[in-house]
Short mmCIF file of C-alpha atoms in Angstrom, two decimals:
data_model
loop_
_atom_site.label_atom_id
_atom_site.label_comp_id
_atom_site.label_asym_id
_atom_site.label_seq_id
_atom_site.Cartn_x
_atom_site.Cartn_y
_atom_site.Cartn_z
CA MET A 1303 34.83 -32.44 1.98
CA PHE A 1304 36.92 -31.60 5.03
CA ASP A 1305 37.36 -33.51 8.26
CA LYS A 1306 36.50 -31.49 11.37
CA ARG A 1307 38.50 -33.85 13.56
CA THR A 1308 41.70 -33.24 11.59
CA ILE A 1309 41.31 -29.47 11.91
CA ALA A 1310 40.42 -29.77 15.60
CA ALA A 1311 43.57 -31.84 16.16
CA SER A 1312 45.69 -29.18 14.43
CA LEU A 1313 44.47 -26.65 17.01
CA ARG A 1314 46.31 -28.52 19.78
CA THR A 1315 49.72 -28.92 18.18
CA GLU A 1316 52.89 -27.15 19.27
CA ALA A 1317 52.70 -24.98 16.15
CA ALA A 1318 49.20 -23.87 17.13
CA LYS A 1319 50.35 -23.11 20.67
CA ARG A 1320 53.08 -20.85 19.32
CA GLU A 1321 50.59 -19.04 17.11
CA PHE A 1322 48.13 -18.59 19.97
CA HIS A 1323 50.91 -17.25 22.18
CA LEU A 1324 51.73 -14.68 19.48
CA LEU A 1325 48.10 -13.59 19.12
CA TYR A 1326 46.88 -13.83 22.70
CA GLY A 1327 49.93 -14.00 24.97
CA GLY A 1328 49.37 -15.90 28.16
CA THR A 1329 50.14 -19.46 29.16
CA GLU A 1330 49.39 -23.05 28.26
CA ARG A 1331 45.92 -22.44 29.68
CA THR A 1332 45.40 -19.52 27.29
CA ALA A 1333 46.37 -21.72 24.33
CA ALA A 1334 43.97 -24.45 25.47
CA GLU A 1335 41.12 -21.91 25.87
CA GLN A 1336 41.77 -20.54 22.39
CA ALA A 1337 41.84 -24.04 20.91
CA ASP A 1338 38.42 -24.67 22.44
CA ARG A 1339 37.17 -21.34 21.08
CA TYR A 1340 38.44 -22.06 17.57
CA GLU A 1341 36.95 -25.55 17.63
CA ALA A 1342 33.58 -24.12 18.70
CA LEU A 1343 33.71 -21.68 15.79
CA LEU A 1344 34.55 -24.54 13.43
CA THR A 1345 31.48 -26.39 14.70
CA THR A 1346 29.37 -23.30 14.08
CA TYR A 1347 30.75 -23.05 10.56
CA ALA A 1348 29.89 -26.70 9.87
CA GLU A 1349 26.38 -26.24 11.25
CA HIS A 1350 25.73 -23.40 8.80
CA PHE A 1351 27.60 -24.63 5.73
CA GLY A 1352 28.26 -28.34 6.21
CA CYS A 1353 31.61 -29.99 5.58
CA GLU A 1354 31.49 -29.93 1.79
CA GLY A 1355 34.00 -27.93 -0.17
CA GLU A 1356 37.31 -26.45 0.92
CA ALA A 1357 38.19 -26.49 4.60
CA PRO A 1358 37.84 -23.09 6.26
CA ALA A 1359 40.87 -21.10 7.31
CA PHE A 1360 40.96 -18.95 10.44
CA PHE A 1361 41.50 -15.18 10.33
CA SER A 1362 42.01 -12.95 13.39
CA SER A 1363 41.75 -9.17 13.71
CA PRO A 1364 42.56 -7.48 17.05
CA GLY A 1365 40.76 -4.69 18.82
CA ARG A 1366 42.67 -1.55 19.67
CA THR A 1367 43.24 0.78 22.57
CA GLU A 1368 44.11 4.49 22.50
CA ILE A 1369 47.31 4.88 24.51
CA VAL A 1370 47.70 8.65 24.23
CA GLY A 1371 46.53 11.43 21.92
CA ASN A 1372 43.13 12.29 23.37
CA HIS A 1373 41.13 14.35 20.86
CA THR A 1374 44.13 15.30 18.73
CA ASP A 1375 43.40 13.48 15.46
CA HIS A 1376 40.53 15.75 14.34
CA ASN A 1377 42.89 18.75 14.41
CA ASN A 1378 45.62 16.92 12.48
CA GLY A 1379 47.61 15.99 15.58
CA LEU A 1380 49.54 12.97 16.84
CA VAL A 1381 48.29 9.76 18.45
CA LEU A 1382 49.64 6.52 19.85
CA ALA A 1383 47.40 3.47 19.72
CA ALA A 1384 47.91 -0.28 20.11
CA ALA A 1385 46.46 -3.61 19.06
CA VAL A 1386 45.23 -5.74 21.97
CA THR A 1387 44.83 -9.42 22.67
CA LEU A 1388 41.05 -9.44 22.22
CA ASP A 1389 40.08 -10.22 18.65
CA THR A 1390 37.36 -10.75 16.09
CA LEU A 1391 37.80 -14.24 14.66
CA ALA A 1392 36.48 -15.82 11.45
CA ALA A 1393 36.44 -19.29 9.94
CA ALA A 1394 36.14 -18.71 6.20
CA ALA A 1395 36.40 -20.64 2.95
CA PRO A 1396 36.05 -19.51 -0.69
CA THR A 1397 33.04 -20.30 -2.83
CA GLY A 1398 32.72 -20.37 -6.59
CA ASP A 1399 29.45 -18.46 -6.86
CA GLY A 1400 30.62 -14.92 -6.00
CA ILE A 1401 28.30 -14.79 -2.98
CA ILE A 1402 29.56 -13.81 0.48
CA THR A 1403 27.54 -15.40 3.26
CA LEU A 1404 28.63 -14.42 6.75
CA TYR A 1405 27.11 -15.59 10.01
CA SER A 1406 28.09 -13.42 12.97
CA GLN A 1407 27.59 -14.42 16.59
CA GLY A 1408 24.60 -12.63 18.07
CA TYR A 1409 22.71 -12.26 14.78
CA ASP A 1410 19.91 -14.63 13.77
CA LYS A 1411 20.31 -14.21 10.03
CA PRO A 1412 23.39 -14.18 7.81
CA PHE A 1413 24.73 -11.18 5.96
CA VAL A 1414 24.64 -11.97 2.24
CA VAL A 1415 26.38 -9.87 -0.44
CA ASP A 1416 26.76 -10.61 -4.15
CA THR A 1417 30.25 -9.57 -5.22
CA ARG A 1418 28.99 -9.02 -8.78
CA ASP A 1419 27.05 -5.98 -7.53
CA LEU A 1420 29.44 -3.54 -5.87
CA GLU A 1421 27.57 -0.26 -6.26
CA LYS A 1422 26.97 1.71 -3.08
CA LYS A 1423 23.39 1.40 -1.85
CA GLU A 1424 21.86 4.16 0.24
CA ALA A 1425 19.60 1.68 2.00
CA GLU A 1426 22.68 -0.18 3.31
CA LYS A 1427 24.23 2.87 4.98
CA ASN A 1428 25.37 2.12 8.55
CA THR A 1429 25.02 -1.64 8.03
CA THR A 1430 27.33 -4.66 7.93
CA ASP A 1431 26.26 -5.27 4.33
CA ALA A 1432 27.71 -1.87 3.42
CA LEU A 1433 31.06 -2.80 4.97
CA ILE A 1434 31.23 -6.12 3.10
CA ARG A 1435 30.24 -4.59 -0.25
CA GLY A 1436 32.54 -1.62 0.24
CA VAL A 1437 35.60 -3.76 0.98
CA CYS A 1438 34.94 -5.76 -2.17
CA ARG A 1439 34.51 -2.59 -4.20
CA LYS A 1440 37.74 -0.98 -2.98
CA LEU A 1441 39.82 -4.14 -3.47
CA HIS A 1442 38.36 -4.59 -6.95
CA ASP A 1443 39.07 -0.98 -7.89
CA MET A 1444 42.67 -1.37 -6.70
CA GLY A 1445 43.16 -4.37 -8.97
CA TYR A 1446 43.02 -7.16 -6.39
CA ALA A 1447 41.06 -10.37 -6.82
CA ILE A 1448 37.79 -10.80 -4.91
CA GLY A 1449 35.22 -13.58 -4.72
CA GLY A 1450 32.57 -15.21 -2.63
CA PHE A 1451 33.15 -16.92 0.67
CA ASN A 1452 31.32 -18.56 3.54
CA ALA A 1453 32.25 -17.41 7.02
CA ALA A 1454 31.34 -17.80 10.66
CA VAL A 1455 32.48 -14.95 12.91
CA THR A 1456 32.79 -14.52 16.65
CA SER A 1457 34.23 -11.58 18.57
CA ARG A 1458 35.64 -10.71 21.96
CA VAL A 1459 35.96 -7.07 20.87
CA LEU A 1460 32.52 -6.23 22.18
CA SER A 1461 30.54 -3.31 20.78
CA GLY A 1462 30.68 -0.33 23.12
CA SER A 1463 33.85 -1.60 24.83
CA GLY A 1464 35.94 1.29 23.56
CA LEU A 1465 38.20 -1.18 21.75
CA SER A 1466 36.87 -0.43 18.25
CA SER A 1467 34.88 -3.49 17.27
CA SER A 1468 33.92 -1.84 13.98
CA ALA A 1469 37.52 -1.30 12.85
CA ALA A 1470 38.46 -4.85 13.87
CA PHE A 1471 35.64 -6.20 11.69
CA GLU A 1472 36.47 -3.98 8.71
CA VAL A 1473 40.12 -5.02 8.76
CA LEU A 1474 39.06 -8.66 9.19
CA LEU A 1475 37.03 -8.49 5.96
CA VAL A 1476 40.03 -7.15 4.05
CA CYS A 1477 42.23 -9.83 5.59
CA ILE A 1478 39.84 -12.63 4.58
CA LEU A 1479 39.56 -11.54 0.94
CA ASP A 1480 43.30 -10.92 0.76
CA GLY A 1481 44.02 -14.34 2.27
CA LEU A 1482 41.53 -16.33 0.22
CA TYR A 1483 42.10 -14.68 -3.16
CA ASN A 1484 45.45 -12.83 -3.14
CA GLY A 1485 47.79 -14.91 -1.03
CA SER A 1486 47.86 -12.47 1.92
CA ILE A 1487 50.00 -9.91 0.09
CA LEU A 1488 48.57 -6.65 1.47
CA ASP A 1489 50.62 -4.77 4.05
CA GLY A 1490 49.05 -3.44 7.23
CA VAL A 1491 48.95 0.21 6.15
CA THR A 1492 47.16 -0.62 2.90
CA ARG A 1493 44.59 -2.74 4.73
CA ALA A 1494 43.97 0.11 7.16
CA LYS A 1495 43.47 2.66 4.40
CA ILE A 1496 41.06 0.36 2.57
CA SER A 1497 39.05 -0.09 5.76
CA GLN A 1498 38.93 3.65 6.45
CA TRP A 1499 37.76 4.34 2.86
CA VAL A 1500 34.97 1.80 3.27
CA GLU A 1501 33.81 3.23 6.59
CA ASN A 1502 33.82 6.76 5.16
CA ASN A 1503 32.27 6.05 1.77
CA TYR A 1504 30.05 2.99 2.12
CA PHE A 1505 29.18 2.81 5.81
CA GLY A 1506 28.84 6.58 6.08
CA LYS A 1507 30.96 7.39 9.13
CA PRO A 1508 33.71 10.06 8.81
CA SER A 1509 36.31 8.17 10.85
CA GLY A 1510 40.02 8.83 11.00
CA LEU A 1511 42.74 6.23 10.47
CA MET A 1512 43.79 5.51 14.05
CA ASP A 1513 41.49 2.58 14.77
CA GLN A 1514 42.04 0.74 11.51
CA SER A 1515 45.83 1.25 11.65
CA ALA A 1516 46.16 -0.24 15.12
CA CYS A 1517 43.98 -3.24 14.24
CA SER A 1518 45.73 -3.84 10.94
CA ILE A 1519 49.39 -3.21 11.79
CA GLY A 1520 49.58 -4.51 15.36
CA GLY A 1521 51.86 -3.57 18.21
CA LEU A 1522 52.07 0.10 19.12
CA VAL A 1523 51.23 2.45 16.26
CA GLY A 1524 52.12 6.14 16.11
CA ILE A 1525 50.15 8.24 13.63
CA ASP A 1526 50.80 11.81 12.50
CA PHE A 1527 47.68 13.32 10.91
CA LYS A 1528 49.39 16.47 9.66
CA HIS A 1529 48.79 15.58 6.01
CA ALA A 1530 45.90 13.93 4.16
CA ASP A 1531 48.02 10.78 3.87
CA PRO A 1532 48.94 10.22 7.53
CA LYS A 1533 52.44 9.18 8.52
CA ILE A 1534 52.37 5.89 10.41
CA GLY A 1535 55.18 4.48 12.55
CA ALA A 1536 55.40 1.11 14.31
CA TYR A 1537 56.77 0.68 17.83
CA SER A 1538 57.26 -2.30 20.11
CA PHE A 1539 57.31 -2.69 23.86
CA ASP A 1540 56.60 -5.75 25.99
CA PHE A 1541 54.62 -4.42 28.94
CA ALA A 1542 53.91 -7.91 30.23
CA ALA A 1543 57.62 -8.68 30.41
CA ARG A 1544 58.09 -5.47 32.43
CA GLY A 1545 55.40 -6.60 34.87
CA PHE A 1546 52.34 -4.67 33.64
CA SER A 1547 48.88 -5.44 32.32
CA LEU A 1548 46.57 -3.04 30.53
CA VAL A 1549 43.10 -2.77 31.98
CA VAL A 1550 40.17 -1.14 30.22
CA LEU A 1551 37.60 -0.22 32.84
CA ALA A 1552 34.04 0.24 31.62
CA THR A 1553 32.23 2.50 34.06
CA ASN A 1554 28.85 1.42 32.64
CA SER A 1555 27.86 5.03 32.05
CA SER A 1556 25.81 5.87 28.99
CA HIS A 1557 26.93 7.69 25.83
CA ASP A 1558 23.31 8.62 25.07
CA ASP A 1559 22.64 12.31 24.43
CA LEU A 1560 26.35 13.18 24.41
CA THR A 1561 26.64 13.98 20.71
CA ASP A 1562 26.76 17.71 21.33
CA GLU A 1563 29.46 17.32 23.99
CA TYR A 1564 31.69 15.34 21.61
CA ALA A 1565 31.04 17.72 18.70
CA ALA A 1566 31.91 20.77 20.81
CA ILE A 1567 35.55 19.69 21.28
CA PRO A 1568 36.68 19.74 17.63
CA ARG A 1569 34.42 22.72 16.94
CA GLU A 1570 35.98 24.80 19.72
CA MET A 1571 39.52 23.77 18.78
CA ARG A 1572 38.90 24.79 15.18
CA ALA A 1573 37.39 28.08 16.33
CA VAL A 1574 40.67 28.89 18.07
CA ALA A 1575 42.59 27.94 14.93
CA GLU A 1576 40.35 30.15 12.78
CA ALA A 1577 40.82 33.08 15.15
CA LEU A 1578 44.54 32.73 14.45
CA GLY A 1579 44.16 32.36 10.68
CA GLY A 1580 44.23 28.56 10.37
CA LYS A 1581 41.69 25.82 9.70
CA VAL A 1582 42.83 23.39 12.41
CA LEU A 1583 45.19 23.80 15.34
CA ARG A 1584 48.02 22.03 13.52
CA ASP A 1585 48.09 25.05 11.18
CA VAL A 1586 49.12 27.44 13.95
CA LYS A 1587 51.64 27.38 16.78
CA VAL A 1588 50.97 27.56 20.49
CA GLU A 1589 53.17 30.67 20.65
CA GLN A 1590 50.70 32.45 18.37
CA LEU A 1591 47.86 31.54 20.68
CA LEU A 1592 49.66 32.78 23.76
CA GLU A 1593 50.73 36.01 22.06
CA ARG A 1594 47.20 36.81 20.88
CA LEU A 1595 45.36 35.34 23.86
CA PRO A 1596 43.19 38.39 24.72
CA GLU A 1597 41.92 38.55 21.14
CA VAL A 1598 41.28 34.79 20.94
CA ARG A 1599 39.35 34.77 24.24
CA GLN A 1600 37.02 37.44 22.88
CA LYS A 1601 36.46 35.59 19.63
CA THR A 1602 36.01 32.13 21.21
CA SER A 1603 35.80 31.25 24.91
CA ASP A 1604 37.98 30.34 27.86
CA ARG A 1605 37.02 26.67 27.48
CA ALA A 1606 38.01 26.72 23.81
CA VAL A 1607 41.41 28.16 24.75
CA LEU A 1608 41.94 25.52 27.43
CA ARG A 1609 41.04 22.77 24.98
CA ALA A 1610 43.50 24.21 22.47
CA LEU A 1611 46.24 24.22 25.12
CA HIS A 1612 45.46 20.55 25.81
CA TYR A 1613 45.88 19.82 22.10
CA TYR A 1614 49.35 21.39 21.95
CA ASP A 1615 50.50 19.77 25.19
CA GLU A 1616 49.12 16.39 24.16
CA ASN A 1617 51.04 16.40 20.90
CA GLU A 1618 54.25 16.98 22.86
CA ARG A 1619 53.35 14.10 25.17
CA VAL A 1620 52.86 11.80 22.20
CA ARG A 1621 56.29 12.75 20.89
CA ALA A 1622 57.78 12.13 24.32
CA MET A 1623 56.15 8.71 24.44
CA TYR A 1624 57.53 7.78 21.02
CA THR A 1625 60.97 8.55 22.44
CA ALA A 1626 60.26 6.65 25.66
CA LEU A 1627 59.29 3.56 23.67
CA GLU A 1628 62.42 3.79 21.53
CA ASN A 1629 64.57 4.09 24.67
CA GLY A 1630 62.70 1.48 26.69
CA ASP A 1631 62.00 4.14 29.33
CA LEU A 1632 58.94 2.77 31.12
CA ASP A 1633 58.96 5.43 33.85
CA ALA A 1634 58.78 8.27 31.33
CA PHE A 1635 56.07 6.43 29.42
CA LEU A 1636 53.85 5.95 32.46
CA ASP A 1637 54.43 9.51 33.62
CA ASN A 1638 53.14 10.84 30.31
CA VAL A 1639 50.09 8.55 30.46
CA ILE A 1640 49.19 10.17 33.79
CA ARG A 1641 49.89 13.67 32.46
CA SER A 1642 47.63 12.96 29.49
CA GLY A 1643 44.80 11.94 31.79
CA GLU A 1644 45.24 14.98 34.00
CA SER A 1645 45.17 17.27 30.97
CA SER A 1646 41.99 15.64 29.65
CA TRP A 1647 40.38 16.23 33.03
CA LYS A 1648 41.66 19.76 33.63
CA LEU A 1649 42.03 21.37 30.18
CA LEU A 1650 40.09 19.26 27.69
CA GLN A 1651 37.31 18.79 30.25
CA ASN A 1652 35.88 15.54 28.87
CA LEU A 1653 35.60 13.41 31.98
CA TYR A 1654 32.03 14.49 32.67
CA VAL A 1655 29.39 16.90 31.45
CA GLY A 1656 29.49 20.24 33.24
CA GLY A 1657 26.84 20.48 35.93
CA SER A 1658 26.12 16.74 35.92
CA THR A 1659 26.30 14.68 39.08
CA GLU A 1660 27.12 11.57 37.01
CA GLN A 1661 30.93 11.59 37.06
CA SER A 1662 31.91 7.94 36.74
CA LEU A 1663 35.05 8.52 34.66
CA ALA A 1664 36.37 11.02 37.17
CA LEU A 1665 35.61 8.61 40.01
CA ALA A 1666 37.36 5.76 38.18
CA CYS A 1667 40.45 7.93 37.65
CA ALA A 1668 40.44 9.12 41.27
CA LEU A 1669 40.21 5.56 42.59
CA SER A 1670 42.91 4.43 40.17
CA GLU A 1671 45.22 7.16 41.42
CA ARG A 1672 44.73 6.02 45.00
CA MET A 1673 45.49 2.41 44.11
CA LEU A 1674 48.26 2.91 41.53
CA ARG A 1675 50.06 6.11 42.58
CA GLY A 1676 53.80 5.51 42.28
CA SER A 1677 53.41 2.16 40.56
CA GLY A 1678 51.10 2.47 37.53
CA ALA A 1679 49.20 4.90 35.31
CA TRP A 1680 45.63 5.79 34.37
CA ARG A 1681 43.75 8.07 31.93
CA VAL A 1682 40.43 8.56 30.19
CA HIS A 1683 40.09 6.27 27.18
CA GLY A 1684 38.62 7.53 23.92
CA GLY A 1685 36.03 10.26 23.51
CA GLY A 1686 35.28 10.71 27.19
CA PHE A 1687 32.24 12.03 29.13
CA ALA A 1688 31.13 8.42 29.63
CA GLY A 1689 32.45 4.95 28.87
CA THR A 1690 35.93 3.77 29.76
CA ILE A 1691 39.32 4.57 31.27
CA LEU A 1692 42.64 2.86 30.60
CA ALA A 1693 45.03 1.78 33.35
CA PHE A 1694 48.52 0.30 33.35
CA VAL A 1695 48.49 -1.96 36.39
CA PRO A 1696 51.52 -3.79 37.83
CA HIS A 1697 50.92 -7.52 38.03
CA TYR A 1698 51.23 -7.61 41.81
CA LYS A 1699 48.33 -5.15 42.14
CA LEU A 1700 46.17 -6.54 39.32
CA ALA A 1701 43.90 -8.83 41.34
CA ALA A 1702 43.19 -6.16 43.98
CA TYR A 1703 42.59 -3.49 41.32
CA VAL A 1704 40.16 -5.62 39.35
CA GLU A 1705 38.31 -6.72 42.49
CA LYS A 1706 37.91 -3.14 43.72
CA MET A 1707 36.81 -1.68 40.39
CA ASN A 1708 34.38 -4.50 39.67
CA ALA A 1709 32.86 -3.96 43.11
CA VAL A 1710 32.35 -0.26 42.39
CA PHE A 1711 31.34 -0.31 38.72
CA GLY A 1712 29.80 -3.77 38.36
CA ALA A 1713 30.88 -7.34 37.70
CA GLY A 1714 32.97 -7.60 34.56
CA ALA A 1715 33.74 -3.87 34.44
CA CYS A 1716 37.47 -4.60 34.03
CA THR A 1717 38.90 -6.18 30.90
CA VAL A 1718 42.54 -7.23 31.26
CA LEU A 1719 44.59 -6.91 28.08
CA ASP A 1720 48.07 -7.14 26.68
CA ILE A 1721 49.53 -5.49 23.59
CA ARG A 1722 49.30 -7.80 20.60
CA PRO A 1723 52.51 -7.57 18.55
CA VAL A 1724 50.87 -8.43 15.21
CA GLY A 1725 47.79 -7.09 13.47
CA ALA A 1726 45.12 -8.85 11.47
CA LYS A 1727 46.35 -12.07 9.91
CA LYS A 1728 45.53 -15.52 8.66
CA VAL A 1729 46.12 -17.87 11.58
CA GLU A 1730 48.89 -20.34 10.81
CA LEU A 1731 48.21 -23.79 12.29
#
């Protein structure tokens, strides 16, 4: 039996404050808010499972933001992503029966998976059960210990926020099983690759590795998708110390009926590559495209060519931003963020659907330019056409920026973030 009061008291120690500062940044107030949040999750755990057995440990997995590399990964390009200070949080303890029982905030019933049955089930495709079972299967196949656990989960990485709630949850599951049964020995890259395998093979979504890598490794993560086993590099930069906050602005526009728009981008890029004798654009050089441009236009389209040019330019911007981070050159970094956004608007053409009068992303970028020109940066975030933009906002303009954007796009449209320097981990109290 464990004592809730003892655990609650540990959440308000100096050691806990240091851990909360690492995970969430902020001030004494931030630490106090997180202590309250953790204590509430502990209460939820006790309500579901009682206080018998081993005391639960806390595990945190961050959401992620795409910094630059818009629609480059599917043609084996380069990206830069980052973990953020919003997380998916679990209180979890091992059980001896091999059964995983997980209560997640917002769901009436628990997810229950027997770790003695790890075969993929078609009926579980696109479900949380598939993710849980798949993580267990992959860890087992790799020779790591697995077992049952009870868990209560809450998340501030909201679904549809553009911050990859699914990847945060997948990495969290790996982190829990690693922490409870293997002594937290897995490195961030391995956790990310396990999560991607599960999403591809058990959940049924052909995702890349960007989201899982950022959530698992933490900080700023550069990924080169040239080969089947992507090259991953870690970077660090303290934007808060340099006077900036990251803001993800949800324009509250719908992604419904946009599947064809998203699918057209990789399809058109690959069509250009095929016209030049490759499978994806990484197989051919921009000089080949420019030299054979009349032929490629006939075989594809002007829009396909423009999107290919965006791809090549975007890869160079990612490289430039790697260098800017290494040199601490904030001006060059912000300049390339803006250039990325302009290219997405002008060449990639994914800020709105052609012919549509609904152009919320373009409006959000135009307003951001008016408010941040000369002092910040802004760009479309993620797939585009609807959803979110990302802005780097200097602290002295943050309140005015948030107030203006919330007034235009709705209360709560802006989510203020910082880069989280560490990825998914067991919380040390």
